[in-house]
Amino acid sequence: MQPSSQSESLKSDMKVIQMRNYLDPKKFYKSSDKFSKFAQVGTVIEGNAEFFSSRLTNKERRGTLLEEVMSERKTRAFTKKTFNNIQKVKSSHKGKKFVKTQSTIKKNKNR
C-alpha cells in the first residue's frame, strides 16, 4: 500500500480531528488520535430512506471537515471566547516572557 497524498484540506481535517478535545468543553476524548502515512478519504452517500429524516440541505453542506466544524455557532463562540481569554492574559504582561497554564487562566476568569 502506498502512502496517500497529503493535500492541504486533508492536513487541516486531520488537525481538526487531533485537536477535537479543544473544540467542545463538554465532550471528553481519552486521547488525541495519531495518524499514519496511510489514510483513506471517502464520500458518504445517503440512502433513500434518509431523504426527509437526517438530510443536510445544500446550504448546510461544507467542503471540508474544518469548515463544517467552524460553521456551528457554539463551537465558534467557544473558540473565540477561549482565544480572547488567552490574548488578554498574554497582553497583560507587556513584553515579559511569561506563559500561564490553563489552570491559572481559569482561576483568573472566576475572579
mmCIF file of N, CA and C in Angstrom:
data_model
loop_
_atom_site.group_PDB
_atom_site.id
_atom_site.type_symbol
_atom_site.label_atom_id
_atom_site.label_comp_id
_atom_site.label_asym_id
_atom_site.label_seq_id
_atom_site.Cartn_x
_atom_site.Cartn_y
_atom_site.Cartn_z
ATOM 1 N N MET A 1 0.831 -1.176 0.000
ATOM 2 C CA MET A 1 0.000 0.000 0.000
ATOM 3 C C MET A 1 0.875 1.239 0.000
ATOM 4 N N GLN A 2 0.566 2.176 -0.851
ATOM 5 C CA GLN A 2 1.355 3.398 -0.951
ATOM 6 C C GLN A 2 0.755 4.487 -0.072
ATOM 7 N N PRO A 3 1.611 5.356 0.468
ATOM 8 C CA PRO A 3 1.091 6.456 1.286
ATOM 9 C C PRO A 3 0.213 7.379 0.442
ATOM 10 N N SER A 4 -0.840 7.910 1.067
ATOM 11 C CA SER A 4 -1.744 8.806 0.350
ATOM 12 C C SER A 4 -1.122 10.189 0.219
ATOM 13 N N SER A 5 -1.548 10.920 -0.790
ATOM 14 C CA SER A 5 -1.033 12.273 -0.968
ATOM 15 C C SER A 5 -1.690 13.186 0.063
ATOM 16 N N GLN A 6 -0.891 14.006 0.690
ATOM 17 C CA GLN A 6 -1.362 14.877 1.757
ATOM 18 C C GLN A 6 -1.678 16.259 1.193
ATOM 19 N N SER A 7 -2.928 16.500 0.843
ATOM 20 C CA SER A 7 -3.324 17.823 0.374
ATOM 21 C C SER A 7 -3.556 18.727 1.582
ATOM 22 N N GLU A 8 -3.689 20.020 1.328
ATOM 23 C CA GLU A 8 -3.898 20.975 2.421
ATOM 24 C C GLU A 8 -5.218 20.720 3.146
ATOM 25 N N SER A 9 -6.259 20.376 2.390
ATOM 26 C CA SER A 9 -7.554 20.133 3.036
ATOM 27 C C SER A 9 -7.504 18.875 3.909
ATOM 28 N N LEU A 10 -6.792 17.847 3.466
ATOM 29 C CA LEU A 10 -6.658 16.632 4.265
ATOM 30 C C LEU A 10 -5.849 16.901 5.531
ATOM 31 N N LYS A 11 -4.793 17.708 5.409
ATOM 32 C CA LYS A 11 -3.993 18.053 6.578
ATOM 33 C C LYS A 11 -4.810 18.838 7.597
ATOM 34 N N SER A 12 -5.627 19.785 7.121
ATOM 35 C CA SER A 12 -6.434 20.580 8.047
ATOM 36 C C SER A 12 -7.508 19.711 8.707
ATOM 37 N N ASP A 13 -8.083 18.761 7.957
ATOM 38 C CA ASP A 13 -9.066 17.853 8.540
ATOM 39 C C ASP A 13 -8.436 16.978 9.613
ATOM 40 N N MET A 14 -7.222 16.513 9.384
ATOM 41 C CA MET A 14 -6.530 15.689 10.376
ATOM 42 C C MET A 14 -6.203 16.496 11.629
ATOM 43 N N LYS A 15 -5.836 17.766 11.448
ATOM 44 C CA LYS A 15 -5.560 18.629 12.599
ATOM 45 C C LYS A 15 -6.821 18.832 13.442
ATOM 46 N N VAL A 16 -7.970 19.003 12.773
ATOM 47 C CA VAL A 16 -9.231 19.180 13.491
ATOM 48 C C VAL A 16 -9.543 17.934 14.301
ATOM 49 N N ILE A 17 -9.327 16.769 13.724
ATOM 50 C CA ILE A 17 -9.600 15.522 14.442
ATOM 51 C C ILE A 17 -8.650 15.374 15.629
ATOM 52 N N GLN A 18 -7.382 15.756 15.452
ATOM 53 C CA GLN A 18 -6.431 15.653 16.546
ATOM 54 C C GLN A 18 -6.758 16.624 17.684
ATOM 55 N N MET A 19 -7.239 17.811 17.352
ATOM 56 C CA MET A 19 -7.498 18.827 18.365
ATOM 57 C C MET A 19 -8.978 18.935 18.727
ATOM 58 N N ARG A 20 -9.735 17.893 18.527
ATOM 59 C CA ARG A 20 -11.169 17.948 18.814
ATOM 60 C C ARG A 20 -11.452 18.095 20.296
ATOM 61 N N ASN A 21 -10.477 17.781 21.156
ATOM 62 C CA ASN A 21 -10.660 17.957 22.598
ATOM 63 C C ASN A 21 -10.930 19.409 22.949
ATOM 64 N N TYR A 22 -10.359 20.326 22.181
ATOM 65 C CA TYR A 22 -10.438 21.744 22.497
ATOM 66 C C TYR A 22 -11.613 22.440 21.823
ATOM 67 N N LEU A 23 -12.372 21.726 20.995
ATOM 68 C CA LEU A 23 -13.492 22.349 20.301
ATOM 69 C C LEU A 23 -14.753 22.399 21.148
ATOM 70 N N ASP A 24 -14.964 21.407 21.971
ATOM 71 C CA ASP A 24 -16.167 21.368 22.793
ATOM 72 C C ASP A 24 -15.773 21.020 24.222
ATOM 73 N N PRO A 25 -16.002 21.911 25.173
ATOM 74 C CA PRO A 25 -15.561 21.651 26.547
ATOM 75 C C PRO A 25 -16.378 20.571 27.244
ATOM 76 N N LYS A 26 -17.549 20.247 26.744
ATOM 77 C CA LYS A 26 -18.419 19.280 27.411
ATOM 78 C C LYS A 26 -18.170 17.843 26.972
ATOM 79 N N LYS A 27 -17.441 17.648 25.881
ATOM 80 C CA LYS A 27 -17.151 16.297 25.406
ATOM 81 C C LYS A 27 -15.770 15.876 25.887
ATOM 82 N N PHE A 28 -15.635 14.590 26.203
ATOM 83 C CA PHE A 28 -14.365 14.061 26.674
ATOM 84 C C PHE A 28 -13.874 12.994 25.715
ATOM 85 N N TYR A 29 -12.630 13.118 25.294
ATOM 86 C CA TYR A 29 -11.972 12.113 24.467
ATOM 87 C C TYR A 29 -10.748 11.637 25.232
ATOM 88 N N LYS A 30 -10.518 10.331 25.252
ATOM 89 C CA LYS A 30 -9.425 9.773 26.042
ATOM 90 C C LYS A 30 -8.069 10.334 25.638
ATOM 91 N N SER A 31 -7.787 10.343 24.345
ATOM 92 C CA SER A 31 -6.507 10.875 23.891
ATOM 93 C C SER A 31 -6.671 11.353 22.457
ATOM 94 N N SER A 32 -5.719 12.191 22.034
ATOM 95 C CA SER A 32 -5.791 12.651 20.658
ATOM 96 C C SER A 32 -5.341 11.533 19.727
ATOM 97 N N ASP A 33 -5.925 11.487 18.557
ATOM 98 C CA ASP A 33 -5.635 10.424 17.606
ATOM 99 C C ASP A 33 -4.268 10.645 16.958
ATOM 100 N N LYS A 34 -3.585 9.563 16.714
ATOM 101 C CA LYS A 34 -2.308 9.603 15.989
ATOM 102 C C LYS A 34 -2.574 9.071 14.594
ATOM 103 N N PHE A 35 -2.029 9.726 13.595
ATOM 104 C CA PHE A 35 -2.261 9.321 12.218
ATOM 105 C C PHE A 35 -0.984 8.798 11.594
ATOM 106 N N SER A 36 -1.152 7.826 10.727
ATOM 107 C CA SER A 36 -0.010 7.294 9.996
ATOM 108 C C SER A 36 0.004 7.902 8.593
ATOM 109 N N LYS A 37 0.925 7.421 7.767
ATOM 110 C CA LYS A 37 1.034 7.918 6.397
ATOM 111 C C LYS A 37 -0.134 7.468 5.528
ATOM 112 N N PHE A 38 -0.795 6.411 5.965
ATOM 113 C CA PHE A 38 -1.845 5.816 5.151
ATOM 114 C C PHE A 38 -3.215 6.294 5.620
ATOM 115 N N ALA A 39 -3.943 6.909 4.726
ATOM 116 C CA ALA A 39 -5.290 7.400 5.049
ATOM 117 C C ALA A 39 -6.185 7.223 3.836
ATOM 118 N N GLN A 40 -7.433 6.941 4.100
ATOM 119 C CA GLN A 40 -8.398 6.827 3.024
ATOM 120 C C GLN A 40 -9.503 7.846 3.257
ATOM 121 N N VAL A 41 -9.883 8.531 2.204
ATOM 122 C CA VAL A 41 -10.917 9.548 2.274
ATOM 123 C C VAL A 41 -12.056 9.115 1.367
ATOM 124 N N GLY A 42 -13.269 9.248 1.868
ATOM 125 C CA GLY A 42 -14.423 8.829 1.080
ATOM 126 C C GLY A 42 -15.554 9.833 1.177
ATOM 127 N N THR A 43 -16.619 9.537 0.478
ATOM 128 C CA THR A 43 -17.809 10.377 0.483
ATOM 129 C C THR A 43 -18.982 9.543 0.990
ATOM 130 N N VAL A 44 -19.760 10.124 1.881
ATOM 131 C CA VAL A 44 -20.930 9.432 2.407
ATOM 132 C C VAL A 44 -22.086 9.665 1.447
ATOM 133 N N ILE A 45 -22.682 8.578 1.009
ATOM 134 C CA ILE A 45 -23.832 8.660 0.109
ATOM 135 C C ILE A 45 -25.067 8.298 0.919
ATOM 136 N N GLU A 46 -26.028 9.204 0.931
ATOM 137 C CA GLU A 46 -27.235 8.993 1.720
ATOM 138 C C GLU A 46 -28.148 7.990 1.045
ATOM 139 N N GLY A 47 -28.845 7.234 1.864
ATOM 140 C CA GLY A 47 -29.817 6.288 1.339
ATOM 141 C C GLY A 47 -31.145 6.965 1.039
ATOM 142 N N ASN A 48 -32.025 6.253 0.357
ATOM 143 C CA ASN A 48 -33.333 6.807 0.007
ATOM 144 C C ASN A 48 -34.200 7.063 1.235
ATOM 145 N N ALA A 49 -34.054 6.269 2.272
ATOM 146 C CA ALA A 49 -34.879 6.414 3.469
ATOM 147 C C ALA A 49 -34.518 7.665 4.267
ATOM 148 N N GLU A 50 -33.330 8.203 4.069
ATOM 149 C CA GLU A 50 -32.876 9.359 4.829
ATOM 150 C C GLU A 50 -33.211 10.679 4.163
ATOM 151 N N PHE A 51 -33.994 10.681 3.142
ATOM 152 C CA PHE A 51 -34.250 11.904 2.381
ATOM 153 C C PHE A 51 -34.890 12.981 3.251
ATOM 154 N N PHE A 52 -35.860 12.623 4.086
ATOM 155 C CA PHE A 52 -36.536 13.618 4.904
ATOM 156 C C PHE A 52 -36.057 13.646 6.350
ATOM 157 N N SER A 53 -35.499 12.546 6.859
ATOM 158 C CA SER A 53 -35.196 12.462 8.285
ATOM 159 C C SER A 53 -33.881 13.139 8.672
ATOM 160 N N SER A 54 -32.781 12.785 8.062
ATOM 161 C CA SER A 54 -31.488 13.306 8.512
ATOM 162 C C SER A 54 -30.671 13.843 7.347
ATOM 163 N N ARG A 55 -31.325 14.521 6.466
ATOM 164 C CA ARG A 55 -30.663 15.023 5.266
ATOM 165 C C ARG A 55 -30.130 16.431 5.513
ATOM 166 N N LEU A 56 -28.936 16.718 5.006
ATOM 167 C CA LEU A 56 -28.385 18.063 5.056
ATOM 168 C C LEU A 56 -28.836 18.825 3.818
ATOM 169 N N THR A 57 -29.226 20.058 4.011
ATOM 170 C CA THR A 57 -29.571 20.875 2.860
ATOM 171 C C THR A 57 -28.295 21.354 2.191
ATOM 172 N N ASN A 58 -28.410 21.861 0.992
ATOM 173 C CA ASN A 58 -27.224 22.347 0.278
ATOM 174 C C ASN A 58 -26.550 23.488 1.029
ATOM 175 N N LYS A 59 -27.325 24.299 1.726
ATOM 176 C CA LYS A 59 -26.773 25.418 2.480
ATOM 177 C C LYS A 59 -25.934 24.937 3.669
ATOM 178 N N GLU A 60 -26.307 23.804 4.256
ATOM 179 C CA GLU A 60 -25.596 23.267 5.413
ATOM 180 C C GLU A 60 -24.352 22.478 5.036
ATOM 181 N N ARG A 61 -24.229 22.046 3.801
ATOM 182 C CA ARG A 61 -23.077 21.238 3.385
ATOM 183 C C ARG A 61 -21.836 22.103 3.273
ATOM 184 N N ARG A 62 -20.722 21.548 3.660
ATOM 185 C CA ARG A 62 -19.436 22.246 3.597
ATOM 186 C C ARG A 62 -18.443 21.378 2.841
ATOM 187 N N GLY A 63 -17.375 22.012 2.383
ATOM 188 C CA GLY A 63 -16.379 21.299 1.591
ATOM 189 C C GLY A 63 -15.452 20.426 2.409
ATOM 190 N N THR A 64 -15.037 20.921 3.575
ATOM 191 C CA THR A 64 -14.094 20.174 4.407
ATOM 192 C C THR A 64 -14.645 20.042 5.817
ATOM 193 N N LEU A 65 -14.007 19.199 6.598
ATOM 194 C CA LEU A 65 -14.410 18.996 7.984
ATOM 195 C C LEU A 65 -14.191 20.265 8.802
ATOM 196 N N LEU A 66 -13.118 20.983 8.523
ATOM 197 C CA LEU A 66 -12.826 22.217 9.240
ATOM 198 C C LEU A 66 -13.933 23.248 9.025
ATOM 199 N N GLU A 67 -14.383 23.406 7.803
ATOM 200 C CA GLU A 67 -15.464 24.344 7.511
ATOM 201 C C GLU A 67 -16.756 23.926 8.194
ATOM 202 N N GLU A 68 -17.007 22.628 8.233
ATOM 203 C CA GLU A 68 -18.225 22.117 8.845
ATOM 204 C C GLU A 68 -18.227 22.353 10.355
ATOM 205 N N VAL A 69 -17.093 22.128 11.000
ATOM 206 C CA VAL A 69 -16.999 22.314 12.438
ATOM 207 C C VAL A 69 -17.116 23.797 12.794
ATOM 208 N N MET A 70 -16.450 24.655 12.038
ATOM 209 C CA MET A 70 -16.457 26.071 12.355
ATOM 210 C C MET A 70 -17.765 26.762 11.966
ATOM 211 N N SER A 71 -18.636 26.099 11.221
ATOM 212 C CA SER A 71 -19.912 26.704 10.873
ATOM 213 C C SER A 71 -20.925 26.600 12.016
ATOM 214 N N GLU A 72 -20.641 25.773 13.022
ATOM 215 C CA GLU A 72 -21.522 25.644 14.170
ATOM 216 C C GLU A 72 -21.315 26.831 15.109
ATOM 217 N N ARG A 73 -22.395 27.430 15.543
ATOM 218 C CA ARG A 73 -22.319 28.642 16.368
ATOM 219 C C ARG A 73 -21.678 28.394 17.725
ATOM 220 N N LYS A 74 -22.037 27.297 18.384
ATOM 221 C CA LYS A 74 -21.499 27.027 19.717
ATOM 222 C C LYS A 74 -19.987 26.836 19.675
ATOM 223 N N THR A 75 -19.519 26.093 18.691
ATOM 224 C CA THR A 75 -18.083 25.838 18.569
ATOM 225 C C THR A 75 -17.337 27.129 18.278
ATOM 226 N N ARG A 76 -17.874 27.916 17.370
ATOM 227 C CA ARG A 76 -17.229 29.176 17.012
ATOM 228 C C ARG A 76 -17.192 30.124 18.205
ATOM 229 N N ALA A 77 -18.278 30.200 18.963
ATOM 230 C CA ALA A 77 -18.323 31.084 20.129
ATOM 231 C C ALA A 77 -17.340 30.633 21.202
ATOM 232 N N PHE A 78 -17.264 29.320 21.433
ATOM 233 C CA PHE A 78 -16.344 28.809 22.448
ATOM 234 C C PHE A 78 -14.894 29.059 22.062
ATOM 235 N N THR A 79 -14.523 28.792 20.815
ATOM 236 C CA THR A 79 -13.137 29.007 20.396
ATOM 237 C C THR A 79 -12.781 30.485 20.416
ATOM 238 N N LYS A 80 -13.719 31.339 20.052
ATOM 239 C CA LYS A 80 -13.459 32.783 20.069
ATOM 240 C C LYS A 80 -13.268 33.278 21.491
ATOM 241 N N LYS A 81 -14.109 32.802 22.425
ATOM 242 C CA LYS A 81 -14.004 33.198 23.822
ATOM 243 C C LYS A 81 -12.673 32.726 24.415
ATOM 244 N N THR A 82 -12.295 31.496 24.122
ATOM 245 C CA THR A 82 -11.034 30.956 24.627
ATOM 246 C C THR A 82 -9.843 31.722 24.067
ATOM 247 N N PHE A 83 -9.880 32.016 22.769
ATOM 248 C CA PHE A 83 -8.797 32.772 22.142
ATOM 249 C C PHE A 83 -8.674 34.161 22.761
ATOM 250 N N ASN A 84 -9.789 34.836 22.972
ATOM 251 C CA ASN A 84 -9.754 36.173 23.566
ATOM 252 C C ASN A 84 -9.224 36.151 24.991
ATOM 253 N N ASN A 85 -9.565 35.120 25.766
ATOM 254 C CA ASN A 85 -9.021 34.999 27.124
ATOM 255 C C ASN A 85 -7.512 34.827 27.103
ATOM 256 N N ILE A 86 -7.016 33.999 26.202
ATOM 257 C CA ILE A 86 -5.569 33.781 26.096
ATOM 258 C C ILE A 86 -4.872 35.065 25.672
ATOM 259 N N GLN A 87 -5.443 35.789 24.709
ATOM 260 C CA GLN A 87 -4.847 37.043 24.256
ATOM 261 C C GLN A 87 -4.833 38.086 25.367
ATOM 262 N N LYS A 88 -5.877 38.117 26.186
ATOM 263 C CA LYS A 88 -5.947 39.076 27.284
ATOM 264 C C LYS A 88 -4.848 38.804 28.298
ATOM 265 N N VAL A 89 -4.632 37.522 28.603
ATOM 266 C CA VAL A 89 -3.599 37.147 29.562
ATOM 267 C C VAL A 89 -2.217 37.477 29.014
ATOM 268 N N LYS A 90 -1.988 37.183 27.738
ATOM 269 C CA LYS A 90 -0.674 37.445 27.137
ATOM 270 C C LYS A 90 -0.395 38.939 27.027
ATOM 271 N N SER A 91 -1.404 39.727 26.704
ATOM 272 C CA SER A 91 -1.176 41.161 26.522
ATOM 273 C C SER A 91 -1.037 41.890 27.851
ATOM 274 N N SER A 92 -1.495 41.298 28.936
ATOM 275 C CA SER A 92 -1.403 41.964 30.232
ATOM 276 C C SER A 92 0.018 41.954 30.790
ATOM 277 N N HIS A 93 0.920 41.212 30.181
ATOM 278 C CA HIS A 93 2.284 41.120 30.691
ATOM 279 C C HIS A 93 3.276 41.954 29.892
ATOM 280 N N LYS A 94 2.858 42.658 28.889
ATOM 281 C CA LYS A 94 3.608 43.653 28.120
ATOM 282 C C LYS A 94 5.115 43.397 28.023
ATOM 283 N N GLY A 95 5.496 42.510 27.166
ATOM 284 C CA GLY A 95 6.902 42.287 26.874
ATOM 285 C C GLY A 95 7.586 41.265 27.758
ATOM 286 N N LYS A 96 6.985 40.901 28.856
ATOM 287 C CA LYS A 96 7.585 39.887 29.707
ATOM 288 C C LYS A 96 7.345 38.520 29.092
ATOM 289 N N LYS A 97 8.331 37.675 29.178
ATOM 290 C CA LYS A 97 8.151 36.305 28.690
ATOM 291 C C LYS A 97 7.554 35.492 29.824
ATOM 292 N N PHE A 98 6.251 35.344 29.758
ATOM 293 C CA PHE A 98 5.533 34.669 30.831
ATOM 294 C C PHE A 98 4.389 33.893 30.211
ATOM 295 N N VAL A 99 4.305 32.621 30.527
ATOM 296 C CA VAL A 99 3.242 31.779 29.981
ATOM 297 C C VAL A 99 2.455 31.201 31.142
ATOM 298 N N LYS A 100 1.160 31.394 31.104
ATOM 299 C CA LYS A 100 0.308 30.842 32.149
ATOM 300 C C LYS A 100 -0.257 29.504 31.701
ATOM 301 N N THR A 101 -0.494 28.656 32.642
ATOM 302 C CA THR A 101 -1.119 27.381 32.333
ATOM 303 C C THR A 101 -2.628 27.561 32.288
ATOM 304 N N GLN A 102 -3.322 26.568 31.779
ATOM 305 C CA GLN A 102 -4.779 26.645 31.662
ATOM 306 C C GLN A 102 -5.436 26.786 33.029
ATOM 307 N N SER A 103 -4.869 26.153 34.073
ATOM 308 C CA SER A 103 -5.492 26.230 35.388
ATOM 309 C C SER A 103 -5.440 27.651 35.944
ATOM 310 N N THR A 104 -4.354 28.374 35.710
ATOM 311 C CA THR A 104 -4.290 29.748 36.200
ATOM 312 C C THR A 104 -5.171 30.690 35.391
ATOM 313 N N ILE A 105 -5.375 30.380 34.109
ATOM 314 C CA ILE A 105 -6.287 31.176 33.297
ATOM 315 C C ILE A 105 -7.707 31.024 33.837
ATOM 316 N N LYS A 106 -8.097 29.793 34.175
ATOM 317 C CA LYS A 106 -9.431 29.548 34.717
ATOM 318 C C LYS A 106 -9.624 30.222 36.067
ATOM 319 N N LYS A 107 -8.566 30.254 36.922
ATOM 320 C CA LYS A 107 -8.666 30.908 38.210
ATOM 321 C C LYS A 107 -8.899 32.401 38.035
ATOM 322 N N ASN A 108 -8.163 33.024 37.092
ATOM 323 C CA ASN A 108 -8.324 34.465 36.850
ATOM 324 C C ASN A 108 -9.695 34.773 36.270
ATOM 325 N N LYS A 109 -10.221 33.863 35.514
ATOM 326 C CA LYS A 109 -11.530 34.059 34.887
ATOM 327 C C LYS A 109 -12.627 34.078 35.947
ATOM 328 N N ASN A 110 -12.480 33.269 36.982
ATOM 329 C CA ASN A 110 -13.501 33.168 38.029
ATOM 330 C C ASN A 110 -13.480 34.348 38.992
ATOM 331 N N ARG A 111 -12.469 35.162 38.988
ATOM 332 C CA ARG A 111 -12.369 36.289 39.916
ATOM 333 C C ARG A 111 -13.350 37.363 39.617
#
